XYZ file of C-alpha atoms in Angstrom:
305
model
C -87.556 42.245 -82.757
C -84.554 44.443 -81.234
C -86.299 44.373 -77.962
C -86.543 40.510 -77.733
C -82.678 40.150 -78.317
C -82.051 42.211 -75.859
C -84.493 40.201 -72.920
C -82.927 37.415 -74.457
C -79.499 38.192 -73.780
C -80.285 39.170 -70.440
C -81.636 36.457 -70.074
C -78.509 34.728 -70.962
C -76.560 36.758 -68.487
C -78.606 36.189 -65.540
C -78.606 32.262 -66.294
C -74.824 32.490 -66.447
C -74.951 33.659 -63.354
C -77.139 31.556 -62.373
C -75.348 29.037 -63.839
C -71.582 30.171 -62.038
C -73.261 31.092 -58.710
C -73.016 27.653 -56.918
C -69.772 27.005 -58.682
C -68.619 29.991 -56.860
C -69.650 29.539 -53.900
C -68.113 25.687 -53.879
C -64.471 27.752 -53.696
C -65.197 29.797 -51.857
C -66.989 27.524 -49.432
C -63.373 25.077 -49.601
C -61.220 27.805 -49.140
C -62.941 28.966 -46.037
C -62.726 25.262 -45.238
C -58.902 25.087 -46.061
C -57.656 28.317 -44.498
C -59.616 26.849 -40.943
C -57.579 23.618 -41.367
C -54.799 25.794 -41.545
C -54.811 27.971 -38.763
C -55.817 24.411 -36.886
C -52.724 22.992 -37.745
C -50.639 25.747 -37.209
C -52.349 26.286 -33.715
C -51.314 23.044 -32.629
C -48.048 23.223 -34.118
C -47.565 26.678 -31.970
C -48.732 24.488 -29.239
C -46.394 21.808 -29.332
C -42.885 24.312 -29.703
C -44.251 26.117 -26.566
C -44.787 22.253 -25.037
C -41.128 21.290 -25.934
C -39.687 24.719 -25.128
C -40.535 24.146 -21.179
C -38.457 20.901 -21.642
C -34.498 20.286 -20.984
C -33.086 18.707 -23.313
C -29.962 18.022 -21.229
C -32.635 16.180 -18.375
C -31.544 12.366 -18.125
C -34.528 10.699 -19.122
C -33.221 12.151 -23.256
C -29.600 10.906 -22.674
C -28.494 7.515 -22.874
C -26.643 6.986 -19.961
C -23.604 5.837 -21.624
C -23.122 9.202 -23.091
C -24.884 10.894 -20.330
C -21.271 9.234 -18.041
C -18.804 10.721 -20.792
C -20.471 13.832 -20.804
C -20.552 14.743 -17.053
C -16.426 13.232 -17.388
C -16.134 15.406 -20.004
C -18.025 18.371 -18.185
C -16.731 18.156 -14.717
C -12.765 18.087 -15.863
C -13.861 21.108 -18.155
C -15.333 22.657 -15.683
C -11.933 21.812 -13.013
C -9.170 23.505 -14.590
C -11.630 26.616 -15.095
C -12.199 26.707 -11.200
C -9.910 25.137 -9.641
C -11.596 22.886 -7.344
C -9.916 20.410 -5.013
C -13.392 18.343 -5.214
C -12.410 18.026 -9.286
C -9.864 14.952 -10.774
C -7.911 17.576 -12.108
C -6.861 18.746 -8.029
C -6.125 15.013 -7.315
C -4.262 14.255 -10.318
C -2.278 17.479 -8.500
C -1.738 16.397 -5.264
C -1.481 12.453 -6.145
C 2.227 14.000 -8.146
C 2.842 16.018 -4.902
C 2.328 12.349 -2.763
C 4.203 10.647 -5.187
C 6.295 14.181 -5.363
C 6.983 12.909 -1.275
C 7.220 9.521 -1.903
C 10.548 9.656 -3.548
C 12.403 12.525 -2.000
C 11.243 9.834 0.773
C 12.714 6.875 -1.035
C 15.881 8.850 -2.419
C 16.282 9.617 1.687
C 16.429 6.476 2.800
C 18.332 4.973 0.115
C 21.053 7.811 1.225
C 20.925 7.297 4.788
C 20.837 3.138 3.789
C 23.797 3.764 1.912
C 25.613 6.408 4.419
C 24.641 2.986 7.172
C 26.827 0.671 4.620
C 29.917 2.525 4.274
C 29.866 2.494 8.196
C 29.793 -1.256 8.038
C 32.729 -3.926 8.535
C 31.797 -7.394 7.191
C 33.825 -10.062 9.232
C 34.307 -13.320 8.409
C 35.341 -17.009 9.511
C 34.393 -15.894 13.476
C 35.693 -18.474 16.223
C 32.092 -20.867 17.351
C 33.559 -19.760 20.623
C 33.225 -15.789 20.126
C 30.624 -13.682 20.909
C 29.077 -10.640 19.487
C 30.206 -8.939 22.983
C 33.996 -9.737 22.415
C 34.214 -9.333 18.381
C 32.398 -5.479 19.307
C 35.411 -5.297 22.381
C 37.778 -6.406 19.329
C 36.628 -3.383 16.911
C 35.731 -0.754 19.911
C 39.669 0.442 19.593
C 38.665 1.495 16.019
C 36.101 3.707 17.254
C 32.999 3.329 18.757
C 30.783 0.812 18.020
C 26.906 1.323 17.430
C 26.044 -2.361 16.430
C 27.208 -6.155 16.341
C 25.352 -8.860 14.470
C 27.276 -12.442 14.384
C 25.461 -15.011 12.056
C 25.722 -18.520 10.573
C 25.287 -21.889 12.767
C 27.446 -21.455 15.702
C 28.807 -25.015 15.637
C 30.298 -23.701 12.292
C 34.141 -21.574 11.529
C 31.977 -19.790 7.974
C 30.180 -17.918 11.107
C 30.354 -13.821 10.500
C 28.938 -10.801 11.312
C 28.947 -7.250 10.250
C 29.965 -4.610 12.436
C 28.621 -1.134 12.272
C 30.308 2.004 13.752
C 29.320 5.343 14.307
C 31.383 7.139 11.636
C 32.848 6.151 8.142
C 36.514 6.852 10.047
C 35.733 3.921 11.895
C 35.027 1.416 9.281
C 37.803 1.767 7.844
C 40.365 1.420 10.830
C 38.448 -1.927 11.170
C 39.931 -3.047 7.619
C 43.159 -3.004 9.375
C 42.587 -5.622 12.028
C 42.038 -8.314 9.538
C 43.972 -11.423 9.916
C 43.812 -10.429 13.746
C 43.698 -13.966 16.296
C 40.585 -13.779 17.626
C 39.551 -17.876 19.049
C 41.718 -19.727 17.190
C 41.079 -18.341 13.837
C 42.646 -14.754 12.160
C 39.347 -12.872 10.788
C 38.506 -11.272 7.987
C 37.574 -8.065 7.459
C 36.184 -7.064 4.276
C 33.778 -3.719 3.255
C 30.471 -4.234 3.674
C 27.981 -4.694 0.649
C 24.914 -4.461 3.025
C 23.391 -2.895 6.398
C 22.504 -4.586 9.220
C 19.057 -4.405 9.709
C 18.019 -2.178 13.046
C 16.140 -4.435 15.514
C 12.747 -2.315 16.272
C 14.016 0.210 19.717
C 10.431 -0.474 21.185
C 11.888 -4.228 21.777
C 15.078 -3.426 22.831
C 15.426 -3.882 26.774
C 14.924 -0.844 28.768
C 16.515 -1.555 32.070
C 19.362 -3.381 33.743
C 16.414 -5.781 34.626
C 15.670 -5.979 30.855
C 19.256 -6.382 30.298
C 19.503 -9.152 32.711
C 16.968 -10.668 31.399
C 18.546 -10.941 27.863
C 21.577 -12.497 29.476
C 18.634 -15.345 29.995
C 17.345 -15.365 26.680
C 17.712 -17.728 23.198
C 16.054 -16.486 20.026
C 15.669 -19.706 18.070
C 14.388 -19.577 14.579
C 13.316 -22.951 11.791
C 11.394 -24.877 14.244
C 8.838 -27.184 13.027
C 5.347 -26.014 12.528
C 3.586 -29.045 14.025
C 5.694 -29.100 17.036
C 3.951 -27.184 19.650
C 5.047 -24.864 22.535
C 5.244 -27.470 24.937
C 7.363 -29.339 22.995
C 10.034 -26.521 22.168
C 9.611 -26.083 26.518
C 10.196 -29.303 27.154
C 13.265 -29.839 24.269
C 15.377 -26.909 26.403
C 14.140 -28.400 30.201
C 15.974 -31.340 28.932
C 19.045 -30.149 27.198
C 19.825 -26.895 29.282
C 17.660 -26.375 32.615
C 14.480 -24.781 33.327
C 12.629 -22.121 31.121
C 10.710 -19.505 33.138
C 8.964 -17.661 30.097
C 8.872 -18.831 26.761
C 6.922 -17.245 23.670
C 6.461 -19.512 20.231
C 5.541 -16.803 16.768
C 4.111 -18.024 13.542
C 2.009 -16.998 10.657
C 0.598 -18.038 7.876
C 3.193 -17.240 5.367
C 6.390 -18.084 6.685
C 6.916 -22.185 6.532
C 8.302 -22.665 10.358
C 8.292 -20.590 13.672
C 10.509 -18.937 15.717
C 10.827 -18.785 19.506
C 11.882 -16.496 22.381
C 13.223 -18.661 25.433
C 13.899 -17.620 28.486
C 15.364 -19.267 31.146
C 16.001 -19.303 34.631
C 19.585 -18.777 34.966
C 22.458 -17.382 32.110
C 24.286 -20.557 32.361
C 21.038 -22.192 31.005
C 20.928 -19.634 28.023
C 24.804 -20.177 26.724
C 24.013 -24.337 26.634
C 20.785 -23.858 24.837
C 23.221 -22.402 21.947
C 24.889 -25.477 21.565
C 21.560 -26.437 20.522
C 21.722 -25.052 17.448
C 21.765 -27.474 14.430
C 19.698 -29.975 16.731
C 16.770 -31.689 14.836
C 13.292 -30.301 16.792
C 10.026 -32.248 14.572
C 11.399 -32.634 11.344
C 13.779 -29.110 11.384
C 17.033 -28.473 13.097
C 17.068 -25.616 14.427
C 18.942 -22.271 15.124
C 19.749 -21.003 18.450
C 21.158 -17.346 18.797
C 21.901 -14.947 21.487
C 18.100 -12.931 21.992
C 18.613 -9.181 21.527
C 15.067 -8.697 23.268
C 13.783 -10.190 26.402
C 10.299 -11.732 26.870
C 7.923 -9.194 27.785
C 4.679 -10.869 29.699
C 1.559 -10.489 27.759
C -0.312 -7.349 28.290
C -3.846 -8.893 29.888
C -6.682 -7.569 27.425
C -9.284 -5.397 28.494
C -12.518 -7.803 29.648
C -15.970 -7.107 27.899
C -18.012 -4.633 29.444
């Protein structure tokens, strides 16, 4: 009986093992499959990480253009501060500051020269209409060397005035004592000038005795109506003064009137032309004064090759 019972127990154990065996096998297969999946996923992650590690995160295709521009500028500025390279804005700014400083120096130098020129200049008013610049300069030459003399205003008016510049301040101070001197029909007034004489481009001044003689035959005419042609100007002066040998009419799109240099064949015609100041030519009263520059012939332009 005991043997039979032992056999039953053994049979039950064997049955239990047989029953449990498929479940254990199933769990084993599941664990193996899960492990394979994890291994494949990890492999894919590793491959992706390897691929990404070869990419440049600062490449243009990964950065928005607006951010890239700001970043490039900041990097460039930082690098320029470190390297001191002249190709970067930091040094351009430094050079610009140097240029601005140089311009300030030039501006101060110009102002100093202008102020020095003003101290050497006197203002003369109440000038007789018959007084010429040469005669006025001769009066003041007794005070010192006269560098420049300019008479301004309407030649027909006693309200004409002039600026006389001397070689040094001593001459200008001495010229103040000439106030009240009769010159022509009126006593002149002499005061310290508040402005300097605007210099004439030296390349335009006469270079020879012949050109100085040309200046004596030339007048400078301003306030010419733009509708007036060069032929109209020539005919006007020839009918009133004498034969015109050369005429240069100039103008631009900025000014509302034009100017002209009129050269006559004889000096007497140029003197007569000064009396035309205030006369109407076209729709404007013209102003005529002696010319300080000759009318040089135009240079022929080279033709096409």
